[in-house]
Amino acid sequence: MPDESFVGRSLPAAGPFQVGREKIREFAAAIGDASPLSRDLDVARAAGHPDLVAPPTFSTTFTMPLIEAFLRDPDFGWDYTRMVHGDQRITFHRAIHGGDELFTTIHVDELRTRAGSHMLTLRCEVADAAGEPVATTSSLLVTQA
Amino acid sequence: MSTPQNAAKGDELPPLRLHLTRADLVRYAGASGDFNPIHWSDRVAGLAGLPGVIAHGMLTMAVAGRVVTDWVGDPSLVRSYSTRFTRPVVVPDDDTGALVEITGTVADVTESDGVRIARIDVKAVFDGKSVLGRATAEVVLPG
């Protein structure tokens, strides 16, 4: 049974996650994204970007491991082995680039139990080293009650 | 076919047809850091009540998003992207994999402060059924 007292709380900011060029290239290749802006530094810079541009769902590479660590924490009481991903929202305040150093704060927004399932909404606020907002992600995660 | 510069409501984006194979799932697991065994072990997928190994929802979301980024030409123009995961994509252990067909439609175009933003409805179909629900991206249209 998940601990409802976590709802409304946020975890300490985690980071910095350093966005590496090779990680962007690896992720772009894994999703079959052929954009030269995510692969070729000269093309990205010529288009006015400071470095390689990460594909839109790249933030999962650093938010999901943080979410997994939280959900595997026995204090929260979540059954990670039976979890499914219900929905995902990503809002960009700016694009993520190679060389960014990012900090992620997990917020436990909502926990509902309905029809035999626990439904948990976790929001990640991603900011850069200057504290400027980069992305907001929200994940609905579901496990059996 | 619609171009981003003159996009209007109702325009269809160039569709994508792609096959997700077990090798794609392994590559995505490594790139994303999501090593949940339901995405590579038939045994664990079966224990979880699944018909077989399934693709990561985030992989399906990512490949479906290519219909938008390929069209607009620059991933930094995406303002938001959201979806529900309504059905799993079951990926067989063969050389062909699972066929996923992706389409995108311009739902509307709005303008504020001289910036034109298109809302794109994205559909992803596997085995005759939609696997993403209410998948929507907002993109800034290039001038």
PDB file of C-alpha atoms in Angstrom:
ATOM      1  CA  MET A   1       0.000   0.000   0.000  1.00  0.00           C
ATOM      2  CA  PRO A   2       1.639   3.277  -1.088  1.00  0.00           C
ATOM      3  CA  ASP A   3       2.184   5.821   1.663  1.00  0.00           C
ATOM      4  CA  GLU A   4      -0.305   8.635   0.993  1.00  0.00           C
ATOM      5  CA  SER A   5       1.651  11.029   3.169  1.00  0.00           C
ATOM      6  CA  PHE A   6       4.045  11.475   0.219  1.00  0.00           C
ATOM      7  CA  VAL A   7       1.337  13.233  -1.825  1.00  0.00           C
ATOM      8  CA  GLY A   8       2.068  16.937  -2.187  1.00  0.00           C
ATOM      9  CA  ARG A   9       5.708  16.438  -1.295  1.00  0.00           C
ATOM     10  CA  SER A  10       8.731  16.906  -3.487  1.00  0.00           C
ATOM     11  CA  LEU A  11      12.080  15.143  -3.397  1.00  0.00           C
ATOM     12  CA  PRO A  12      15.421  16.944  -3.180  1.00  0.00           C
ATOM     13  CA  ALA A  13      16.664  18.105  -6.591  1.00  0.00           C
ATOM     14  CA  ALA A  14      18.843  15.463  -8.261  1.00  0.00           C
ATOM     15  CA  GLY A  15      21.770  16.359 -10.480  1.00  0.00           C
ATOM     16  CA  PRO A  16      23.612  17.591 -12.274  1.00  0.00           C
ATOM     17  CA  PHE A  17      22.879  15.252 -15.160  1.00  0.00           C
ATOM     18  CA  GLN A  18      25.390  16.182 -17.828  1.00  0.00           C
ATOM     19  CA  VAL A  19      23.859  15.866 -21.292  1.00  0.00           C
ATOM     20  CA  GLY A  20      26.543  14.220 -23.404  1.00  0.00           C
ATOM     21  CA  ARG A  21      26.727  14.471 -27.188  1.00  0.00           C
ATOM     22  CA  GLU A  22      27.234  10.742 -27.516  1.00  0.00           C
ATOM     23  CA  LYS A  23      24.153  10.108 -25.337  1.00  0.00           C
ATOM     24  CA  ILE A  24      22.087  12.317 -27.644  1.00  0.00           C
ATOM     25  CA  ARG A  25      23.466  10.453 -30.687  1.00  0.00           C
ATOM     26  CA  GLU A  26      22.853   7.065 -29.024  1.00  0.00           C
ATOM     27  CA  PHE A  27      19.274   8.007 -28.098  1.00  0.00           C
ATOM     28  CA  ALA A  28      18.521   9.420 -31.560  1.00  0.00           C
ATOM     29  CA  ALA A  29      19.820   6.202 -33.141  1.00  0.00           C
ATOM     30  CA  ALA A  30      17.739   4.065 -30.755  1.00  0.00           C
ATOM     31  CA  ILE A  31      14.507   5.808 -31.796  1.00  0.00           C
ATOM     32  CA  GLY A  32      15.480   5.971 -35.477  1.00  0.00           C
ATOM     33  CA  ASP A  33      15.524   9.777 -35.494  1.00  0.00           C
ATOM     34  CA  ALA A  34      17.653  10.802 -38.467  1.00  0.00           C
ATOM     35  CA  SER A  35      17.673  14.561 -37.779  1.00  0.00           C
ATOM     36  CA  PRO A  36      21.205  15.899 -38.379  1.00  0.00           C
ATOM     37  CA  LEU A  37      20.536  18.426 -35.580  1.00  0.00           C
ATOM     38  CA  SER A  38      20.828  15.515 -33.121  1.00  0.00           C
ATOM     39  CA  ARG A  39      23.855  13.949 -34.829  1.00  0.00           C
ATOM     40  CA  ASP A  40      26.065  16.524 -36.566  1.00  0.00           C
ATOM     41  CA  LEU A  41      27.532  19.324 -34.453  1.00  0.00           C
ATOM     42  CA  ASP A  42      28.346  21.511 -37.474  1.00  0.00           C
ATOM     43  CA  VAL A  43      24.767  21.284 -38.755  1.00  0.00           C
ATOM     44  CA  ALA A  44      23.342  22.059 -35.298  1.00  0.00           C
ATOM     45  CA  ARG A  45      25.585  25.102 -34.847  1.00  0.00           C
ATOM     46  CA  ALA A  46      24.933  26.353 -38.372  1.00  0.00           C
ATOM     47  CA  ALA A  47      21.206  26.251 -37.534  1.00  0.00           C
ATOM     48  CA  GLY A  48      21.816  28.485 -34.515  1.00  0.00           C
ATOM     49  CA  HIS A  49      21.891  25.860 -31.754  1.00  0.00           C
ATOM     50  CA  PRO A  50      24.651  25.927 -29.110  1.00  0.00           C
ATOM     51  CA  ASP A  51      25.240  22.161 -29.467  1.00  0.00           C
ATOM     52  CA  LEU A  52      23.446  18.968 -30.572  1.00  0.00           C
ATOM     53  CA  VAL A  53      19.664  19.119 -30.021  1.00  0.00           C
ATOM     54  CA  ALA A  54      18.132  16.278 -28.003  1.00  0.00           C
ATOM     55  CA  PRO A  55      15.033  14.508 -29.420  1.00  0.00           C
ATOM     56  CA  PRO A  56      11.774  15.466 -27.625  1.00  0.00           C
ATOM     57  CA  THR A  57      11.539  12.385 -25.393  1.00  0.00           C
ATOM     58  CA  PHE A  58      15.251  12.446 -24.407  1.00  0.00           C
ATOM     59  CA  SER A  59      14.376  13.646 -20.886  1.00  0.00           C
ATOM     60  CA  THR A  60      13.270  10.089 -20.072  1.00  0.00           C
ATOM     61  CA  THR A  61      16.963   9.077 -19.934  1.00  0.00           C
ATOM     62  CA  PHE A  62      17.443  11.018 -16.690  1.00  0.00           C
ATOM     63  CA  THR A  63      13.894  11.343 -15.261  1.00  0.00           C
ATOM     64  CA  MET A  64      12.906   7.662 -15.429  1.00  0.00           C
ATOM     65  CA  PRO A  65      15.892   6.351 -13.415  1.00  0.00           C
ATOM     66  CA  LEU A  66      15.048   8.903 -10.685  1.00  0.00           C
ATOM     67  CA  ILE A  67      11.390   7.832 -10.755  1.00  0.00           C
ATOM     68  CA  GLU A  68      12.426   4.162 -10.577  1.00  0.00           C
ATOM     69  CA  ALA A  69      14.670   4.828  -7.566  1.00  0.00           C
ATOM     70  CA  PHE A  70      11.793   6.579  -5.772  1.00  0.00           C
ATOM     71  CA  LEU A  71       9.292   3.820  -6.583  1.00  0.00           C
ATOM     72  CA  ARG A  72      11.680   1.072  -5.447  1.00  0.00           C
ATOM     73  CA  ASP A  73      12.168   2.822  -2.093  1.00  0.00           C
ATOM     74  CA  PRO A  74      10.426   0.488   0.414  1.00  0.00           C
ATOM     75  CA  ASP A  75       9.314   3.545   2.408  1.00  0.00           C
ATOM     76  CA  PHE A  76       6.859   4.484  -0.340  1.00  0.00           C
ATOM     77  CA  GLY A  77       5.414   0.981  -0.655  1.00  0.00           C
ATOM     78  CA  TRP A  78       4.902   0.763  -4.418  1.00  0.00           C
ATOM     79  CA  ASP A  79       4.795  -2.559  -6.343  1.00  0.00           C
ATOM     80  CA  TYR A  80       7.290  -1.715  -9.089  1.00  0.00           C
ATOM     81  CA  THR A  81       7.250  -5.217 -10.613  1.00  0.00           C
ATOM     82  CA  ARG A  82       3.598  -4.874 -11.686  1.00  0.00           C
ATOM     83  CA  MET A  83       3.736  -1.264 -12.828  1.00  0.00           C
ATOM     84  CA  VAL A  84       2.502  -0.032 -16.183  1.00  0.00           C
ATOM     85  CA  HIS A  85       2.905   3.426 -17.689  1.00  0.00           C
ATOM     86  CA  GLY A  86      -0.524   5.056 -18.110  1.00  0.00           C
ATOM     87  CA  ASP A  87       0.328   8.343 -19.736  1.00  0.00           C
ATOM     88  CA  GLN A  88       3.141  10.800 -20.288  1.00  0.00           C
ATOM     89  CA  ARG A  89       3.203  14.545 -20.830  1.00  0.00           C
ATOM     90  CA  ILE A  90       6.274  16.628 -21.649  1.00  0.00           C
ATOM     91  CA  THR A  91       6.294  20.426 -21.850  1.00  0.00           C
ATOM     92  CA  PHE A  92       9.443  22.177 -23.045  1.00  0.00           C
ATOM     93  CA  HIS A  93      10.477  25.581 -21.779  1.00  0.00           C
ATOM     94  CA  ARG A  94      13.497  25.300 -24.058  1.00  0.00           C
ATOM     95  CA  ALA A  95      15.225  22.522 -25.991  1.00  0.00           C
ATOM     96  CA  ILE A  96      17.793  20.284 -24.281  1.00  0.00           C
ATOM     97  CA  HIS A  97      21.292  20.561 -25.779  1.00  0.00           C
ATOM     98  CA  GLY A  98      24.587  18.747 -25.482  1.00  0.00           C
ATOM     99  CA  GLY A  99      26.578  20.164 -22.583  1.00  0.00           C
ATOM    100  CA  ASP A 100      23.531  21.081 -20.494  1.00  0.00           C
ATOM    101  CA  GLU A 101      23.799  20.354 -16.784  1.00  0.00           C
ATOM    102  CA  LEU A 102      20.301  19.576 -15.573  1.00  0.00           C
ATOM    103  CA  PHE A 103      18.685  19.229 -12.172  1.00  0.00           C
ATOM    104  CA  THR A 104      15.438  17.310 -11.699  1.00  0.00           C
ATOM    105  CA  THR A 105      12.956  17.682  -8.853  1.00  0.00           C
ATOM    106  CA  ILE A 106      10.260  15.004  -8.506  1.00  0.00           C
ATOM    107  CA  HIS A 107       6.896  16.181  -7.176  1.00  0.00           C
ATOM    108  CA  VAL A 108       4.347  13.610  -5.949  1.00  0.00           C
ATOM    109  CA  ASP A 109       1.232  15.267  -7.352  1.00  0.00           C
ATOM    110  CA  GLU A 110      -1.554  12.724  -6.947  1.00  0.00           C
ATOM    111  CA  LEU A 111      -2.338   9.198  -5.745  1.00  0.00           C
ATOM    112  CA  ARG A 112      -5.712   7.612  -6.418  1.00  0.00           C
ATOM    113  CA  THR A 113      -6.946   4.072  -5.866  1.00  0.00           C
ATOM    114  CA  ARG A 114      -9.759   2.963  -8.113  1.00  0.00           C
ATOM    115  CA  ALA A 115     -11.007  -0.299  -9.624  1.00  0.00           C
ATOM    116  CA  GLY A 116      -8.228  -2.316  -8.037  1.00  0.00           C
ATOM    117  CA  SER A 117      -5.401  -0.044  -9.184  1.00  0.00           C
ATOM    118  CA  HIS A 118      -3.185   2.565  -7.596  1.00  0.00           C
ATOM    119  CA  MET A 119      -2.697   5.517  -9.952  1.00  0.00           C
ATOM    120  CA  LEU A 120       0.214   7.808  -9.195  1.00  0.00           C
ATOM    121  CA  THR A 121       1.063  11.092 -10.912  1.00  0.00           C
ATOM    122  CA  LEU A 122       4.703  12.134 -10.629  1.00  0.00           C
ATOM    123  CA  ARG A 123       5.841  15.475 -12.047  1.00  0.00           C
ATOM    124  CA  CYS A 124       9.464  16.242 -12.822  1.00  0.00           C
ATOM    125  CA  GLU A 125      10.600  19.857 -12.967  1.00  0.00           C
ATOM    126  CA  VAL A 126      13.848  20.060 -14.917  1.00  0.00           C
ATOM    127  CA  ALA A 127      16.041  23.145 -14.602  1.00  0.00           C
ATOM    128  CA  ASP A 128      19.478  24.109 -15.880  1.00  0.00           C
ATOM    129  CA  ALA A 129      22.539  25.039 -13.838  1.00  0.00           C
ATOM    130  CA  ALA A 130      21.339  28.675 -13.691  1.00  0.00           C
ATOM    131  CA  GLY A 131      18.007  27.539 -12.244  1.00  0.00           C
ATOM    132  CA  GLU A 132      16.098  28.386 -15.434  1.00  0.00           C
ATOM    133  CA  PRO A 133      13.237  25.989 -16.285  1.00  0.00           C
ATOM    134  CA  VAL A 134      13.979  23.548 -19.124  1.00  0.00           C
ATOM    135  CA  ALA A 135      11.146  21.006 -19.113  1.00  0.00           C
ATOM    136  CA  THR A 136       8.177  19.805 -17.093  1.00  0.00           C
ATOM    137  CA  THR A 137       7.226  16.151 -17.398  1.00  0.00           C
ATOM    138  CA  SER A 138       4.274  14.341 -15.879  1.00  0.00           C
ATOM    139  CA  SER A 139       3.893  10.570 -15.709  1.00  0.00           C
ATOM    140  CA  LEU A 140       0.828   8.556 -14.699  1.00  0.00           C
ATOM    141  CA  LEU A 141       1.992   5.232 -13.289  1.00  0.00           C
ATOM    142  CA  VAL A 142      -0.374   2.393 -12.452  1.00  0.00           C
ATOM    143  CA  THR A 143       0.064  -0.707 -10.308  1.00  0.00           C
ATOM    144  CA  GLN A 144      -2.321  -3.286  -8.865  1.00  0.00           C
ATOM    145  CA  ALA A 145      -3.878  -2.417  -5.518  1.00  0.00           C
TER     146      ALA A 145
ATOM    147  CA  MET B   1       1.249  17.340 -48.885  1.00  0.00           C
ATOM    148  CA  SER B   2       1.386  19.974 -46.214  1.00  0.00           C
ATOM    149  CA  THR B   3       4.541  21.897 -45.425  1.00  0.00           C
ATOM    150  CA  PRO B   4       5.117  23.425 -41.975  1.00  0.00           C
ATOM    151  CA  GLN B   5       5.357  26.908 -43.519  1.00  0.00           C
ATOM    152  CA  ASN B   6       1.792  26.848 -44.876  1.00  0.00           C
ATOM    153  CA  ALA B   7       0.245  24.354 -42.449  1.00  0.00           C
ATOM    154  CA  ALA B   8      -3.514  24.549 -42.017  1.00  0.00           C
ATOM    155  CA  LYS B   9      -6.091  22.656 -40.007  1.00  0.00           C
ATOM    156  CA  GLY B  10      -6.817  19.245 -41.472  1.00  0.00           C
ATOM    157  CA  ASP B  11      -3.457  18.816 -43.208  1.00  0.00           C
ATOM    158  CA  GLU B  12      -2.031  15.296 -43.138  1.00  0.00           C
ATOM    159  CA  LEU B  13       1.657  14.851 -42.299  1.00  0.00           C
ATOM    160  CA  PRO B  14       3.756  12.326 -44.244  1.00  0.00           C
ATOM    161  CA  PRO B  15       2.993   8.963 -42.554  1.00  0.00           C
ATOM    162  CA  LEU B  16       5.580   6.545 -41.181  1.00  0.00           C
ATOM    163  CA  ARG B  17       5.600   2.746 -41.304  1.00  0.00           C
ATOM    164  CA  LEU B  18       8.212   1.069 -39.169  1.00  0.00           C
ATOM    165  CA  HIS B  19       8.995  -2.310 -37.684  1.00  0.00           C
ATOM    166  CA  LEU B  20      10.044  -2.600 -34.045  1.00  0.00           C
ATOM    167  CA  THR B  21      12.213  -5.669 -33.489  1.00  0.00           C
ATOM    168  CA  ARG B  22      13.667  -7.255 -30.363  1.00  0.00           C
ATOM    169  CA  ALA B  23      16.992  -5.665 -31.328  1.00  0.00           C
ATOM    170  CA  ASP B  24      15.286  -2.238 -31.335  1.00  0.00           C
ATOM    171  CA  LEU B  25      13.967  -2.895 -27.814  1.00  0.00           C
ATOM    172  CA  VAL B  26      17.408  -3.920 -26.556  1.00  0.00           C
ATOM    173  CA  ARG B  27      18.987  -0.834 -28.139  1.00  0.00           C
ATOM    174  CA  TYR B  28      16.307   1.414 -26.610  1.00  0.00           C
ATOM    175  CA  ALA B  29      16.739  -0.215 -23.191  1.00  0.00           C
ATOM    176  CA  GLY B  30      20.429   0.676 -23.274  1.00  0.00           C
ATOM    177  CA  ALA B  31      19.920   4.201 -24.607  1.00  0.00           C
ATOM    178  CA  SER B  32      17.087   5.072 -22.232  1.00  0.00           C
ATOM    179  CA  GLY B  33      18.215   3.197 -19.116  1.00  0.00           C
ATOM    180  CA  ASP B  34      14.857   1.381 -18.867  1.00  0.00           C
ATOM    181  CA  PHE B  35      15.849  -2.248 -18.293  1.00  0.00           C
ATOM    182  CA  ASN B  36      12.439  -3.517 -17.164  1.00  0.00           C
ATOM    183  CA  PRO B  37      12.588  -7.225 -18.236  1.00  0.00           C
ATOM    184  CA  ILE B  38       9.045  -7.184 -19.685  1.00  0.00           C
ATOM    185  CA  HIS B  39      10.780  -5.470 -22.635  1.00  0.00           C
ATOM    186  CA  TRP B  40      13.286  -8.278 -23.272  1.00  0.00           C
ATOM    187  CA  SER B  41      12.298 -11.470 -21.394  1.00  0.00           C
ATOM    188  CA  ASP B  42       9.378 -13.627 -22.557  1.00  0.00           C
ATOM    189  CA  ARG B  43       9.478 -15.387 -19.203  1.00  0.00           C
ATOM    190  CA  VAL B  44       9.035 -12.197 -17.168  1.00  0.00           C
ATOM    191  CA  ALA B  45       6.499 -10.769 -19.631  1.00  0.00           C
ATOM    192  CA  GLY B  46       4.461 -13.985 -19.255  1.00  0.00           C
ATOM    193  CA  LEU B  47       4.628 -13.810 -15.474  1.00  0.00           C
ATOM    194  CA  ALA B  48       3.293 -10.244 -15.710  1.00  0.00           C
ATOM    195  CA  GLY B  49       0.302 -11.542 -17.679  1.00  0.00           C
ATOM    196  CA  LEU B  50       1.426 -10.154 -21.029  1.00  0.00           C
ATOM    197  CA  PRO B  51       1.133 -12.115 -24.312  1.00  0.00           C
ATOM    198  CA  GLY B  52       4.877 -11.638 -24.841  1.00  0.00           C
ATOM    199  CA  VAL B  53       7.652  -9.076 -24.752  1.00  0.00           C
ATOM    200  CA  ILE B  54       6.229  -5.595 -25.323  1.00  0.00           C
ATOM    201  CA  ALA B  55       7.836  -2.373 -26.550  1.00  0.00           C
ATOM    202  CA  HIS B  56       8.578   0.351 -24.014  1.00  0.00           C
ATOM    203  CA  GLY B  57       5.696   2.851 -24.046  1.00  0.00           C
ATOM    204  CA  MET B  58       8.271   5.627 -24.243  1.00  0.00           C
ATOM    205  CA  LEU B  59       9.823   3.981 -27.340  1.00  0.00           C
ATOM    206  CA  THR B  60       6.432   3.919 -29.058  1.00  0.00           C
ATOM    207  CA  MET B  61       5.931   7.562 -28.012  1.00  0.00           C
ATOM    208  CA  ALA B  62       9.383   8.460 -29.346  1.00  0.00           C
ATOM    209  CA  VAL B  63       9.009   6.794 -32.754  1.00  0.00           C
ATOM    210  CA  ALA B  64       5.493   8.224 -33.145  1.00  0.00           C
ATOM    211  CA  GLY B  65       6.933  11.672 -32.429  1.00  0.00           C
ATOM    212  CA  ARG B  66       9.173  11.327 -35.475  1.00  0.00           C
ATOM    213  CA  VAL B  67       6.124  11.909 -37.685  1.00  0.00           C
ATOM    214  CA  VAL B  68       6.081  15.437 -36.193  1.00  0.00           C
ATOM    215  CA  THR B  69       9.814  16.170 -35.970  1.00  0.00           C
ATOM    216  CA  ASP B  70      10.549  14.764 -39.452  1.00  0.00           C
ATOM    217  CA  TRP B  71       7.875  17.119 -40.823  1.00  0.00           C
ATOM    218  CA  VAL B  72       8.791  20.275 -38.908  1.00  0.00           C
ATOM    219  CA  GLY B  73      12.517  19.593 -39.402  1.00  0.00           C
ATOM    220  CA  ASP B  74      13.832  20.700 -35.983  1.00  0.00           C
ATOM    221  CA  PRO B  75      13.181  18.910 -32.674  1.00  0.00           C
ATOM    222  CA  SER B  76      13.702  22.179 -30.764  1.00  0.00           C
ATOM    223  CA  LEU B  77      10.432  23.500 -32.255  1.00  0.00           C
ATOM    224  CA  VAL B  78       8.364  21.013 -30.221  1.00  0.00           C
ATOM    225  CA  ARG B  79       6.668  22.851 -27.327  1.00  0.00           C
ATOM    226  CA  SER B  80       4.828  19.896 -25.803  1.00  0.00           C
ATOM    227  CA  TYR B  81       4.112  16.241 -26.485  1.00  0.00           C
ATOM    228  CA  SER B  82       1.726  14.021 -24.578  1.00  0.00           C
ATOM    229  CA  THR B  83       0.032  10.661 -24.899  1.00  0.00           C
ATOM    230  CA  ARG B  84      -1.783   7.894 -23.114  1.00  0.00           C
ATOM    231  CA  PHE B  85      -0.543   4.336 -23.484  1.00  0.00           C
ATOM    232  CA  THR B  86      -3.711   2.438 -24.358  1.00  0.00           C
ATOM    233  CA  ARG B  87      -2.466  -0.908 -25.725  1.00  0.00           C
ATOM    234  CA  PRO B  88       0.865  -2.720 -25.687  1.00  0.00           C
ATOM    235  CA  VAL B  89       2.910  -3.303 -28.844  1.00  0.00           C
ATOM    236  CA  VAL B  90       3.808  -7.000 -28.683  1.00  0.00           C
ATOM    237  CA  VAL B  91       7.164  -7.612 -30.373  1.00  0.00           C
ATOM    238  CA  PRO B  92       7.767 -11.173 -31.608  1.00  0.00           C
ATOM    239  CA  ASP B  93      11.190 -12.845 -31.539  1.00  0.00           C
ATOM    240  CA  ASP B  94      11.604 -12.922 -35.320  1.00  0.00           C
ATOM    241  CA  ASP B  95      13.360 -10.948 -38.051  1.00  0.00           C
ATOM    242  CA  THR B  96      10.332  -8.790 -38.942  1.00  0.00           C
ATOM    243  CA  GLY B  97       9.187  -7.431 -35.599  1.00  0.00           C
ATOM    244  CA  ALA B  98       5.984  -5.491 -35.009  1.00  0.00           C
ATOM    245  CA  LEU B  99       4.649  -3.170 -37.706  1.00  0.00           C
ATOM    246  CA  VAL B 100       3.610   0.220 -36.318  1.00  0.00           C
ATOM    247  CA  GLU B 101       1.903   2.725 -38.631  1.00  0.00           C
ATOM    248  CA  ILE B 102       2.032   6.372 -37.614  1.00  0.00           C
ATOM    249  CA  THR B 103       0.020   9.282 -38.948  1.00  0.00           C
ATOM    250  CA  GLY B 104      -0.298  12.915 -37.970  1.00  0.00           C
ATOM    251  CA  THR B 105      -2.990  15.506 -38.642  1.00  0.00           C
ATOM    252  CA  VAL B 106      -2.922  19.252 -38.043  1.00  0.00           C
ATOM    253  CA  ALA B 107      -5.702  19.753 -35.465  1.00  0.00           C
ATOM    254  CA  ASP B 108      -5.396  23.536 -35.435  1.00  0.00           C
ATOM    255  CA  VAL B 109      -3.003  26.424 -35.978  1.00  0.00           C
ATOM    256  CA  THR B 110      -2.921  29.382 -33.584  1.00  0.00           C
ATOM    257  CA  GLU B 111      -0.848  32.547 -33.592  1.00  0.00           C
ATOM    258  CA  SER B 112       0.305  34.622 -30.669  1.00  0.00           C
ATOM    259  CA  ASP B 113       2.986  37.336 -30.590  1.00  0.00           C
ATOM    260  CA  GLY B 114       3.835  36.534 -34.181  1.00  0.00           C
ATOM    261  CA  VAL B 115       4.574  32.870 -33.409  1.00  0.00           C
ATOM    262  CA  ARG B 116       2.457  30.263 -35.209  1.00  0.00           C
ATOM    263  CA  ILE B 117       1.872  27.065 -33.270  1.00  0.00           C
ATOM    264  CA  ALA B 118       0.328  23.922 -34.751  1.00  0.00           C
ATOM    265  CA  ARG B 119      -1.333  21.257 -32.662  1.00  0.00           C
ATOM    266  CA  ILE B 120      -0.755  17.848 -34.242  1.00  0.00           C
ATOM    267  CA  ASP B 121      -2.879  14.818 -33.445  1.00  0.00           C
ATOM    268  CA  VAL B 122      -0.716  11.694 -33.708  1.00  0.00           C
ATOM    269  CA  LYS B 123      -2.018   8.182 -34.253  1.00  0.00           C
ATOM    270  CA  ALA B 124      -0.049   4.953 -33.925  1.00  0.00           C
ATOM    271  CA  VAL B 125      -1.635   1.688 -35.048  1.00  0.00           C
ATOM    272  CA  PHE B 126      -0.357  -1.827 -34.332  1.00  0.00           C
ATOM    273  CA  ASP B 127      -2.230  -5.000 -35.278  1.00  0.00           C
ATOM    274  CA  GLY B 128      -5.188  -2.937 -36.507  1.00  0.00           C
ATOM    275  CA  LYS B 129      -5.628  -1.075 -33.223  1.00  0.00           C
ATOM    276  CA  SER B 130      -4.541   2.281 -31.850  1.00  0.00           C
ATOM    277  CA  VAL B 131      -1.804   1.944 -29.218  1.00  0.00           C
ATOM    278  CA  LEU B 132      -1.577   5.624 -28.203  1.00  0.00           C
ATOM    279  CA  GLY B 133      -4.521   7.653 -26.917  1.00  0.00           C
ATOM    280  CA  ARG B 134      -4.958  11.400 -27.372  1.00  0.00           C
ATOM    281  CA  ALA B 135      -1.382  11.728 -28.581  1.00  0.00           C
ATOM    282  CA  THR B 136      -0.808  15.405 -29.285  1.00  0.00           C
ATOM    283  CA  ALA B 137       2.205  17.581 -30.010  1.00  0.00           C
ATOM    284  CA  GLU B 138       2.425  21.354 -30.149  1.00  0.00           C
ATOM    285  CA  VAL B 139       5.086  22.688 -32.502  1.00  0.00           C
ATOM    286  CA  VAL B 140       6.254  26.154 -33.463  1.00  0.00           C
ATOM    287  CA  LEU B 141       5.963  26.514 -37.222  1.00  0.00           C
ATOM    288  CA  PRO B 142       9.081  27.818 -38.976  1.00  0.00           C
ATOM    289  CA  GLY B 143       8.596  31.231 -40.600  1.00  0.00           C
TER     290      GLY B 143
END
